[in-house]
CSV table of C-alpha atoms (C1' of nucleotides) in Angstrom, one decimal:
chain,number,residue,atom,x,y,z
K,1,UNK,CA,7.2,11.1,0.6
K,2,UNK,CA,5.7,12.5,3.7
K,3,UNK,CA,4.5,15.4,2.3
K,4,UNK,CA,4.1,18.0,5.0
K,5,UNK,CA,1.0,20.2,5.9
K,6,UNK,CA,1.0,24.2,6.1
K,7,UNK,CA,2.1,25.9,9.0
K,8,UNK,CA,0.2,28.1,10.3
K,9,UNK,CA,1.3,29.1,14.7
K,10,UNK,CA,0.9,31.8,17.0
K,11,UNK,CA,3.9,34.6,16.7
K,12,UNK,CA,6.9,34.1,18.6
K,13,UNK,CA,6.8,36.6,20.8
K,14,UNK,CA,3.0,35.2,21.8
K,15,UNK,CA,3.9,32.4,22.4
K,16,UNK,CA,7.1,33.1,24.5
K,17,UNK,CA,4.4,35.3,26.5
K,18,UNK,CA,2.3,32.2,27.2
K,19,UNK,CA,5.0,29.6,28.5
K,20,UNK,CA,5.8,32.6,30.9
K,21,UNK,CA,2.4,32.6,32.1
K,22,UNK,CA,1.8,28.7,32.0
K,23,UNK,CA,5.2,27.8,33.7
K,24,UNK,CA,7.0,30.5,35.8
K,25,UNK,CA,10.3,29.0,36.1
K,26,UNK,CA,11.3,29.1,32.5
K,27,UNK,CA,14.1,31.4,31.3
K,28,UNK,CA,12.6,33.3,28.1
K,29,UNK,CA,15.6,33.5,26.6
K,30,UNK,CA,16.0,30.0,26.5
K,31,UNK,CA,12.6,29.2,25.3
K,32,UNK,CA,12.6,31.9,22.1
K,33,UNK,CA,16.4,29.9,21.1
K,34,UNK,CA,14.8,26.7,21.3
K,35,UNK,CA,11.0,27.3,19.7
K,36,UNK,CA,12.9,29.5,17.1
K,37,UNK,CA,15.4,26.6,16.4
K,38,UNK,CA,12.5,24.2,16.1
K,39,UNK,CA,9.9,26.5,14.0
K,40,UNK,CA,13.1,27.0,11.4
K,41,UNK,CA,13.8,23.6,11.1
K,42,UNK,CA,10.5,22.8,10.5
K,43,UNK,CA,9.9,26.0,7.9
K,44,UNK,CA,12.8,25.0,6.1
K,45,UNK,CA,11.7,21.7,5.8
K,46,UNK,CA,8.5,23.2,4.2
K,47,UNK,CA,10.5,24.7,1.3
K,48,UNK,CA,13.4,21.9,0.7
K,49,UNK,CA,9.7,19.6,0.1
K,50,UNK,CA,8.6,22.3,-2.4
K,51,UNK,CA,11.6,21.9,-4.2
K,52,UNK,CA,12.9,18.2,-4.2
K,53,UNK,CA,8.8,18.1,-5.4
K,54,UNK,CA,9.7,19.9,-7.4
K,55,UNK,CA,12.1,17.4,-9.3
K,56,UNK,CA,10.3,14.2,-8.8
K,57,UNK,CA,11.9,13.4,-5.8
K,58,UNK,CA,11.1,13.3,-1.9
K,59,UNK,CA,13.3,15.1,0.8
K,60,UNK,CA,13.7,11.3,1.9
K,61,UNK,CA,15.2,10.6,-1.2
K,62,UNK,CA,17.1,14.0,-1.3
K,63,UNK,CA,18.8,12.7,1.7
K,64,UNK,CA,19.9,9.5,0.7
K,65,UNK,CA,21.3,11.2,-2.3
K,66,UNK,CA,23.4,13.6,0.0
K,67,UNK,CA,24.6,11.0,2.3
K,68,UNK,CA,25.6,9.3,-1.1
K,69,UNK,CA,27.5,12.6,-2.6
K,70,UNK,CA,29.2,12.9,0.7
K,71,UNK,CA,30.5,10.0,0.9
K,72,UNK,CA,32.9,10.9,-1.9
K,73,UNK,CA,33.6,8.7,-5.4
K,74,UNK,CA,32.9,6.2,-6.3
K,75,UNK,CA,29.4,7.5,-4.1
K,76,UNK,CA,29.1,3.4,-2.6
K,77,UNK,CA,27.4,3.0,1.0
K,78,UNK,CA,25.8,0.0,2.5
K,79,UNK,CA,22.5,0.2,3.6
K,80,UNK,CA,23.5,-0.3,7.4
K,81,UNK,CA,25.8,2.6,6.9
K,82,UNK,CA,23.1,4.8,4.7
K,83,UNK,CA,20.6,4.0,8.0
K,84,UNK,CA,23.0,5.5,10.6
K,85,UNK,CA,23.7,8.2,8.8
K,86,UNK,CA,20.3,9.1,8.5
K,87,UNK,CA,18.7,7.6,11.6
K,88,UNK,CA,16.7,5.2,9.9
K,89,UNK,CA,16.3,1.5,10.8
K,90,UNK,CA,17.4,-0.7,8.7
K,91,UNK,CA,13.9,-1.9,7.6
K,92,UNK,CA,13.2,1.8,6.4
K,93,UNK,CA,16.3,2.1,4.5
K,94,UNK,CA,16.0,-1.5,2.8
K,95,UNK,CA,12.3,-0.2,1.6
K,96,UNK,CA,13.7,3.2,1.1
K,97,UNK,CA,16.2,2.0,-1.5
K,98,UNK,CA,13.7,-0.5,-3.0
K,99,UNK,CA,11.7,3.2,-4.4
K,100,UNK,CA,14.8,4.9,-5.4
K,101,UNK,CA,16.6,1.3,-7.5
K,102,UNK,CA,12.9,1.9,-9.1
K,103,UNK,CA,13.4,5.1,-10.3
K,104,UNK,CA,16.6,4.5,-11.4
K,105,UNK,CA,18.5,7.5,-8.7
K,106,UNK,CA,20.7,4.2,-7.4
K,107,UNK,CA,21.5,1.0,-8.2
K,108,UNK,CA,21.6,-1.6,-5.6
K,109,UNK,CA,24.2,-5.0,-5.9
K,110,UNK,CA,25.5,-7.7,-3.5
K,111,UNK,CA,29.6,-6.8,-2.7
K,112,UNK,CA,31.1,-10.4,-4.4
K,113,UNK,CA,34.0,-10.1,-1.5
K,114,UNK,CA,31.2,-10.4,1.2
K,115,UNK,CA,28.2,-11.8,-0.2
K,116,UNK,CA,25.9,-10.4,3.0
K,117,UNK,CA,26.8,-7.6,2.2
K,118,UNK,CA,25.0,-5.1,-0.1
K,119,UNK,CA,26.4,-2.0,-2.2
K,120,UNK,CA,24.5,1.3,-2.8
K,121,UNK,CA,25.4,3.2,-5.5
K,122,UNK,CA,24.3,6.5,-7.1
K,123,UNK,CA,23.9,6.7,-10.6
K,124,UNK,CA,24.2,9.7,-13.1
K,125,UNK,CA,20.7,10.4,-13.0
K,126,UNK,CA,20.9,10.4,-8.8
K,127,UNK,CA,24.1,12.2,-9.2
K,128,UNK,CA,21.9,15.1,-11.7
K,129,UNK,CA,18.7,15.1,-8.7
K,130,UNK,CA,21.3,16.0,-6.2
K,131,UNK,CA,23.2,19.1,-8.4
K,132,UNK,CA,19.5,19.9,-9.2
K,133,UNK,CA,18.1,19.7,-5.7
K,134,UNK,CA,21.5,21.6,-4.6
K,135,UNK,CA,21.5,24.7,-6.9
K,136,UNK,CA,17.8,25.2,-5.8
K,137,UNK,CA,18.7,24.7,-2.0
K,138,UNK,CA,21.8,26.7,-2.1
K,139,UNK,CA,19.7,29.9,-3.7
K,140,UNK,CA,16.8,29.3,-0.9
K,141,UNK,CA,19.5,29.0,1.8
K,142,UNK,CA,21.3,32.4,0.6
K,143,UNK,CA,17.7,34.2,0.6
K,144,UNK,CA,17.4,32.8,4.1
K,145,UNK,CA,20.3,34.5,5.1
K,146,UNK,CA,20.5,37.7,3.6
K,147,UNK,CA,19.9,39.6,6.6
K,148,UNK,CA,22.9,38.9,8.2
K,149,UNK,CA,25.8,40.1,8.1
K,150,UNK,CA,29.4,38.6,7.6
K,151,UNK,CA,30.1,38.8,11.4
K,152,UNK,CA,26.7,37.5,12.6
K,153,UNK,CA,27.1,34.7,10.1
K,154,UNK,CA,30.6,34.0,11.1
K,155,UNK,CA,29.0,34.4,14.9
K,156,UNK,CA,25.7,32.2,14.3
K,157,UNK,CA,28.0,29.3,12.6
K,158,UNK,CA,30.0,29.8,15.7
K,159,UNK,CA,27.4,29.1,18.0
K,160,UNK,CA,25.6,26.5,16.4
K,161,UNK,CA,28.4,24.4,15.8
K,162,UNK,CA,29.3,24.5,20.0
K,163,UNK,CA,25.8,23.8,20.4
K,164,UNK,CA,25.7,20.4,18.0
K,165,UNK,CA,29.4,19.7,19.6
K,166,UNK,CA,27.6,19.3,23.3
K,167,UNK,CA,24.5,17.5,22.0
K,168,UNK,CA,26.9,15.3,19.8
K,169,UNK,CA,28.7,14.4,22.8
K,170,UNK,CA,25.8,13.9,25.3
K,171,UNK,CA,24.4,11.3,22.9
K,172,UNK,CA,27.4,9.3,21.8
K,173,UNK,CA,25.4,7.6,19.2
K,174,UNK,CA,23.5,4.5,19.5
K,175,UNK,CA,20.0,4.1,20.3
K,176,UNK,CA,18.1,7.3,20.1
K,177,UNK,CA,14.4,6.9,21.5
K,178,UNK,CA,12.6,9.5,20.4
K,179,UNK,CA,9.7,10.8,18.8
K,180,UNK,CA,8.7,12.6,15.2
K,181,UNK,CA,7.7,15.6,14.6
K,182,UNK,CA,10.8,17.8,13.0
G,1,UNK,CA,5.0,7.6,18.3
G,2,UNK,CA,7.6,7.9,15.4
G,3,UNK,CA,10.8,6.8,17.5
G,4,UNK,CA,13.5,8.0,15.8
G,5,UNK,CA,16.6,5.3,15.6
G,6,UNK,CA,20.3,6.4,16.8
G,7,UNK,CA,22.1,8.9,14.7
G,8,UNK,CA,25.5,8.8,13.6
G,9,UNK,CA,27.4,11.1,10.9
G,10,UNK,CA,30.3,12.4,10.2
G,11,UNK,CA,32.0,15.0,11.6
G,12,UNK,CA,30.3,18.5,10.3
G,13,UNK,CA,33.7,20.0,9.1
G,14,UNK,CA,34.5,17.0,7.3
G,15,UNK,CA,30.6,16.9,5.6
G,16,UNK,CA,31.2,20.8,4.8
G,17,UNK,CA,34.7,20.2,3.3
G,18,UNK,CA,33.1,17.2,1.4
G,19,UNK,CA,30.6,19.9,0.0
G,20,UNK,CA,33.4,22.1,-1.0
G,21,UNK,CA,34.9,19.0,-2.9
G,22,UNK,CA,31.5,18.5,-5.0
G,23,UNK,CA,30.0,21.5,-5.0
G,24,UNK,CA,32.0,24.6,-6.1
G,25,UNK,CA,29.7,27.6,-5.9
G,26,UNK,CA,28.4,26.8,-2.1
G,27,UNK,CA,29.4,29.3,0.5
G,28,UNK,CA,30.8,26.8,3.3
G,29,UNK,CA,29.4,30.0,5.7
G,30,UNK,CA,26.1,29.2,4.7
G,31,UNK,CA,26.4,25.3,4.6
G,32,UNK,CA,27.3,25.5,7.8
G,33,UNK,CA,24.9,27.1,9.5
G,34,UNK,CA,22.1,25.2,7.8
G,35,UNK,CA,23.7,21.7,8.0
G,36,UNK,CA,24.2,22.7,12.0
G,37,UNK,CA,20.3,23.8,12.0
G,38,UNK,CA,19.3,20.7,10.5
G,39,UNK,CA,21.4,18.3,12.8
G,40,UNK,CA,20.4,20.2,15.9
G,41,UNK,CA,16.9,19.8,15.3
G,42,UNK,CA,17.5,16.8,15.2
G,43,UNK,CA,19.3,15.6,18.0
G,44,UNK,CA,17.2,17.8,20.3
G,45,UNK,CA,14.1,15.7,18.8
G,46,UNK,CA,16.1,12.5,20.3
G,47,UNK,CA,17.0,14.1,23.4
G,48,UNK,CA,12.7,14.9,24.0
G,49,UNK,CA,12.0,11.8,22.7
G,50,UNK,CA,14.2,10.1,25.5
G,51,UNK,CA,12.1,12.5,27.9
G,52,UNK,CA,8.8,11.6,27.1
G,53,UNK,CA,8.5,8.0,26.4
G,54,UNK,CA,10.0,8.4,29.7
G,55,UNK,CA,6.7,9.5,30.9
G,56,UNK,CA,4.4,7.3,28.8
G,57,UNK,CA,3.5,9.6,25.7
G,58,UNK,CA,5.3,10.0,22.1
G,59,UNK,CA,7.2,13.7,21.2
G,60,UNK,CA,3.9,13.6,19.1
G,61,UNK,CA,1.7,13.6,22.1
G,62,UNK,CA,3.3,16.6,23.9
G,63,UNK,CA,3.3,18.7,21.3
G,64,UNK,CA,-0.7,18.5,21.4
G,65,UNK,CA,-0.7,19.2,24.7
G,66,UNK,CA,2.0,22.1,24.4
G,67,UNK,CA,-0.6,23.9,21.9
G,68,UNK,CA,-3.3,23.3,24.0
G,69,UNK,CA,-1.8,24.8,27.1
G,70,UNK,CA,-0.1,27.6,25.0
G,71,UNK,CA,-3.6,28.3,24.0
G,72,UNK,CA,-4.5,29.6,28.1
G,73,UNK,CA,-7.3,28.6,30.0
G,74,UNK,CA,-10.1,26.8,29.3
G,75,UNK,CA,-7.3,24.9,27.0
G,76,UNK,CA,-9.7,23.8,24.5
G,77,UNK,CA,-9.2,24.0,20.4
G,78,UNK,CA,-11.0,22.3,17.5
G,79,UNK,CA,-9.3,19.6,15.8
G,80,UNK,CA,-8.9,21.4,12.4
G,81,UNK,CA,-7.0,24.5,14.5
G,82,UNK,CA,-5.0,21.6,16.7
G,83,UNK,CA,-4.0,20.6,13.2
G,84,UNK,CA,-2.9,24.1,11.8
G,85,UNK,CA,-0.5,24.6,14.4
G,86,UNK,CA,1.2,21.3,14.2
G,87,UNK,CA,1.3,21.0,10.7
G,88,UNK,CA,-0.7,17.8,10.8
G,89,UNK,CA,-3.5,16.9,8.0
G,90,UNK,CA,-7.2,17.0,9.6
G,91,UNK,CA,-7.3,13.2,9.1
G,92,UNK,CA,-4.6,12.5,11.2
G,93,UNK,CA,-5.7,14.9,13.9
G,94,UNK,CA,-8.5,12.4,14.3
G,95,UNK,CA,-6.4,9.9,14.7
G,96,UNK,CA,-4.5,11.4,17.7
G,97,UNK,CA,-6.6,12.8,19.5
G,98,UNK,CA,-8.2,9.1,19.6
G,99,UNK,CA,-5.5,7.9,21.0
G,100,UNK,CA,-5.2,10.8,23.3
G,101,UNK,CA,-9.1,10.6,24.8
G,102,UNK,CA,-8.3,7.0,25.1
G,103,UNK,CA,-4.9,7.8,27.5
G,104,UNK,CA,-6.9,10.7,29.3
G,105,UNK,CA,-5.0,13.6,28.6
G,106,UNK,CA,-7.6,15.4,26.4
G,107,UNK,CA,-11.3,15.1,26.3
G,108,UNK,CA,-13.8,15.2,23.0
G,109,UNK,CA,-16.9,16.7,22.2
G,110,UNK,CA,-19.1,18.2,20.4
G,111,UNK,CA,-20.0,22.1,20.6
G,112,UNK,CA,-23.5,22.4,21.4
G,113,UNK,CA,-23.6,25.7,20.2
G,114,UNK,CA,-22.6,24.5,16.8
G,115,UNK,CA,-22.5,21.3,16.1
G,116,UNK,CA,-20.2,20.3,13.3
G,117,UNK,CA,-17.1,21.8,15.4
G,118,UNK,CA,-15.8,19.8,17.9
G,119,UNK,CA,-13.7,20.6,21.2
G,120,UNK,CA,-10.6,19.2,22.5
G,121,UNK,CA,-10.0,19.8,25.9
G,122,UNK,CA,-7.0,18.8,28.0
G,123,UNK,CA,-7.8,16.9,31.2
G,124,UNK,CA,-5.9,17.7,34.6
G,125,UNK,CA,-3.6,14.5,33.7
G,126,UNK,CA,-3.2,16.0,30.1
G,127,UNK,CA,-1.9,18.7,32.3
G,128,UNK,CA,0.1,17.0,35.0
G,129,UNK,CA,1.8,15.2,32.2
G,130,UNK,CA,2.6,18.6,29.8
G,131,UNK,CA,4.0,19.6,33.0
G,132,UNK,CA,6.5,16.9,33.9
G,133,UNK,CA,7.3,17.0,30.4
G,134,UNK,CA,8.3,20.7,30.6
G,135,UNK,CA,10.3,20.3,33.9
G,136,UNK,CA,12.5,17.8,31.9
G,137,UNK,CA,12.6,20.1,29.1
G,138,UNK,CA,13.9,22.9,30.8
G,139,UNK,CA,16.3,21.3,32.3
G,140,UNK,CA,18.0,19.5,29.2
G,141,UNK,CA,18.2,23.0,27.4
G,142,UNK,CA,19.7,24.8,29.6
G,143,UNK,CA,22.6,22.2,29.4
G,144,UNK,CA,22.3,22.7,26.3
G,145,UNK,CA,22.7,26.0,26.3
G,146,UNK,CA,25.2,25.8,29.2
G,147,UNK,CA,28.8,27.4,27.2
G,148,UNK,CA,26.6,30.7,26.0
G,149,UNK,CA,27.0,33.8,27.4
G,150,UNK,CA,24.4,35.9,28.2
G,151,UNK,CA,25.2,38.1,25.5
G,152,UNK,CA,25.8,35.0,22.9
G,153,UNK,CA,22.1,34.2,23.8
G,154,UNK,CA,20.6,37.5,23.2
G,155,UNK,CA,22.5,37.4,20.0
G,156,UNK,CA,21.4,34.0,19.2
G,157,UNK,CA,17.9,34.4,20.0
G,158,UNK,CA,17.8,37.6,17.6
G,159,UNK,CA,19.3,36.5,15.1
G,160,UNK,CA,17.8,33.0,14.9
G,161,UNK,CA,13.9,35.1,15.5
G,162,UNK,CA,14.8,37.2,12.0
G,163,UNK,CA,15.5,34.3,10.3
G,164,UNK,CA,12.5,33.0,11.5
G,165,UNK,CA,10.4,35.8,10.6
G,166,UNK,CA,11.8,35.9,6.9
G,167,UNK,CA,10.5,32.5,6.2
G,168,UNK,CA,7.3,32.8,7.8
G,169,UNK,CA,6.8,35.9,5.7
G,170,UNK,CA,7.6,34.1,2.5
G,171,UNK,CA,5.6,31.1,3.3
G,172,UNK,CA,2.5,33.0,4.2
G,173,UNK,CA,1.2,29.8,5.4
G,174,UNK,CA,-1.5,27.7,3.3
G,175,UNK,CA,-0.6,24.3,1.6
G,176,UNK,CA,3.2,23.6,2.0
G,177,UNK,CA,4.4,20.2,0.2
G,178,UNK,CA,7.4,19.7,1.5
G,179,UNK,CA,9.0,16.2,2.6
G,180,UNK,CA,9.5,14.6,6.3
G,181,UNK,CA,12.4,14.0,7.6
G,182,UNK,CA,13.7,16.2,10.9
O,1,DA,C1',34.5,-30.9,10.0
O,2,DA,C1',30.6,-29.3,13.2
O,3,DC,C1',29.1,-25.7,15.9
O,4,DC,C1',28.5,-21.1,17.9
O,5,DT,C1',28.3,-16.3,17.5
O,6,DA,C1',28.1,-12.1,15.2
O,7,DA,C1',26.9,-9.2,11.4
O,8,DA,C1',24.1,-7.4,7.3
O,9,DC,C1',20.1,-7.4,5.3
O,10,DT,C1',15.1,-8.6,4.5
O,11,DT,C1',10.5,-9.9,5.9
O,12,DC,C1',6.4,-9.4,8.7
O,13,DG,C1',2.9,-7.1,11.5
O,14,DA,C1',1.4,-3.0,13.7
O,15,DA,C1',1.3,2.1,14.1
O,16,DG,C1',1.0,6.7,12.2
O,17,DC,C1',0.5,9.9,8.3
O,18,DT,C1',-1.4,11.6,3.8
O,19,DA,C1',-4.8,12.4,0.2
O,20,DA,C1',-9.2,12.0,-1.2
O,21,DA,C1',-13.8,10.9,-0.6
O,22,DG,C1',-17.8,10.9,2.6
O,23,DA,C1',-21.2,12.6,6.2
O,24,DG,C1',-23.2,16.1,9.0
O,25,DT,C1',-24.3,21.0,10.0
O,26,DA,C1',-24.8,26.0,9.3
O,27,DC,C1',-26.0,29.7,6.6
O,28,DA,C1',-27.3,32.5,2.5
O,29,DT,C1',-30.3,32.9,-1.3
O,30,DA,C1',-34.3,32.1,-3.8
Z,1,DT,C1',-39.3,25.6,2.4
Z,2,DA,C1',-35.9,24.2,-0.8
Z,3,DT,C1',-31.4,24.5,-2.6
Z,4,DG,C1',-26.6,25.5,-2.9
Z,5,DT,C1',-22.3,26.3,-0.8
Z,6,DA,C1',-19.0,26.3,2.6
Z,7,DC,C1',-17.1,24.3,6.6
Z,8,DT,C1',-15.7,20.7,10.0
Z,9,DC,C1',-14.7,16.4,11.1
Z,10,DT,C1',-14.4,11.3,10.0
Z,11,DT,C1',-13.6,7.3,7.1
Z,12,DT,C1',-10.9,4.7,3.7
Z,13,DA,C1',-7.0,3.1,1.1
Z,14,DG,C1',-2.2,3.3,0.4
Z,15,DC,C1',2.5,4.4,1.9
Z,16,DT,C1',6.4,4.8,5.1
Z,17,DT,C1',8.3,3.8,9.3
Z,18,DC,C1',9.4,1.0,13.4
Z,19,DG,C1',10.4,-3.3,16.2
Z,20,DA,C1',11.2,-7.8,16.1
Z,21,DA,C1',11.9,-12.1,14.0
Z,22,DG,C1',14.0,-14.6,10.2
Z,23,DT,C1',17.7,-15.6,6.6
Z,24,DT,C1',22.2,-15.8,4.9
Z,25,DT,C1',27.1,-15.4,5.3
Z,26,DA,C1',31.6,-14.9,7.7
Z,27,DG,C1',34.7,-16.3,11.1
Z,28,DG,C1',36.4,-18.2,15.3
Z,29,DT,C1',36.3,-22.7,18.5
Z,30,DT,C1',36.5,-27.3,19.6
DNA sequence: AACCTAAACTTCGAAGCTAAAGAGTACATA
DNA sequence: TATGTACTCTTTAGCTTCGAAGTTTAGGTT
């Protein structure tokens, strides 16, 4: 759900040009990383909802389905679990899940050892939308990338993954307070 | 508005060696990058989101007031151009800037010289408050950015502006239907 | 056994967004 | 002048999310 609006901004460079002259103290160098990091994200976004729309599905559901894959056979989460991992709350996942039991992607039973607590599991036809929704991603990501070389991909993974490593740490988990918008 | 909920997830080189485990044709290169994109994205949101309901407004809020003082002196836009840049429908354009006239940081009215458009202006609070939003901005990315090298950054911010450039250019702009999420 | 506390999930009410329909204005053409 | 068309913004209805309260169950204490 949430289907997104086009995009449609300034270019880069522009608008690099107008935080200069709006707020003199800000490295440009650090501003194009950051507004390039955010534009991306928000681009790719664009074209993951083209294609899980593509298959009947949301990105919202895509990522339940991933979080479900991921968590390896037999593919069984709890919905407390499920919300972390996707930093829901637990009233959006509980409504969340109540879609996808109804079109059949999961299947959604009490655990008999625990009674309050509830199993999520994928089923075939979940487990097909993900392979679906992957082969289409994987070919979008790979067109993505093609400019790069080897070494600046090897470089750019590099750098990204220090980057999440000191984000991950400043924000040990818990409550996040924070807004939308990609 | 939107507040986003903690985040918690596994470890990226475990979720990219999961990937490997049920996906066989996906380059872990490329999984990686775009898995750290995506989780960057979102942590930064979080980390702004902390910053501005610190100040009294929503991540949605400031990033009105970001295109309006992007856009120079007199900072005014219509709604329907507001809304092109975020990515927002016109409907709920309307909506925010409602919100927004009623907090003082933008003003509404109609354009004498034609009157079906409207104008948004910011108001010097609008300002004050992009402002103090900014000074807190900076300073969290350049912590974030802290362990890069001058050269890492040039690299980085080259590399991350072709990539950006590619997708733009294959998503001309115009109707995306894409899902939420990030 | 009765009670307290914690944990997992759901329900409820409010906020924000989308899609689609509606209302007002400008401009071209007849 | 009248009409048609396009454009801009607002209104309406439905959906998704959040925050907080409520329900059910487990487990430890007295």
């Amino acid at each position: 759900m949430g289907d997104t609006p086009g995009v449609s901004e300034p270019a880069l460079e522009e608008q690099i040009a107008a935080y200069q002259r709006e707020f003199r103290d800000l490295d440009p160098q650090v501003e194009k990383i950051v507004s390039a990091l955010s534009r991306l994200n928000r681009r790719m976004n664009v074209a993951y909802g083209r294609q899980t729309s593509e298959l009947g599905i949301s990105n919202a559901e895509w990522e339940v389905l991933k979080a479900l894959v991921l968590s390896g056979a037999p593919y069984r989460l709890g919905p407390s679990d499920l919300a972390k991992r996707l930093g829901l709350t637990p009233a959006a996942m509980t409504h969340r899940i109540d879609r996808m039991v109804g079109e059949g992607l999961v299947t959604r039973e009490r655990d008999e050892s625990n009674r309050v607590r509830v199993i999520v599991e994928l089923t075939p036809e979940g487990r097909e939308k993900w392979l679906a929704a992957m082969r289409l991603a994987s070919v979008f990501e790979e067109e993505l990338l093609q400019d790069l070389s080897p070494a600046e991909r090897a470089v750019l993974g590099e750098v990204l993954t220090r980057l999440l490593r000191r984000v991950e740490h400043s924000q040990p988990d818990a409550g996040g307070r924070l807004s939308d918008l990609d």
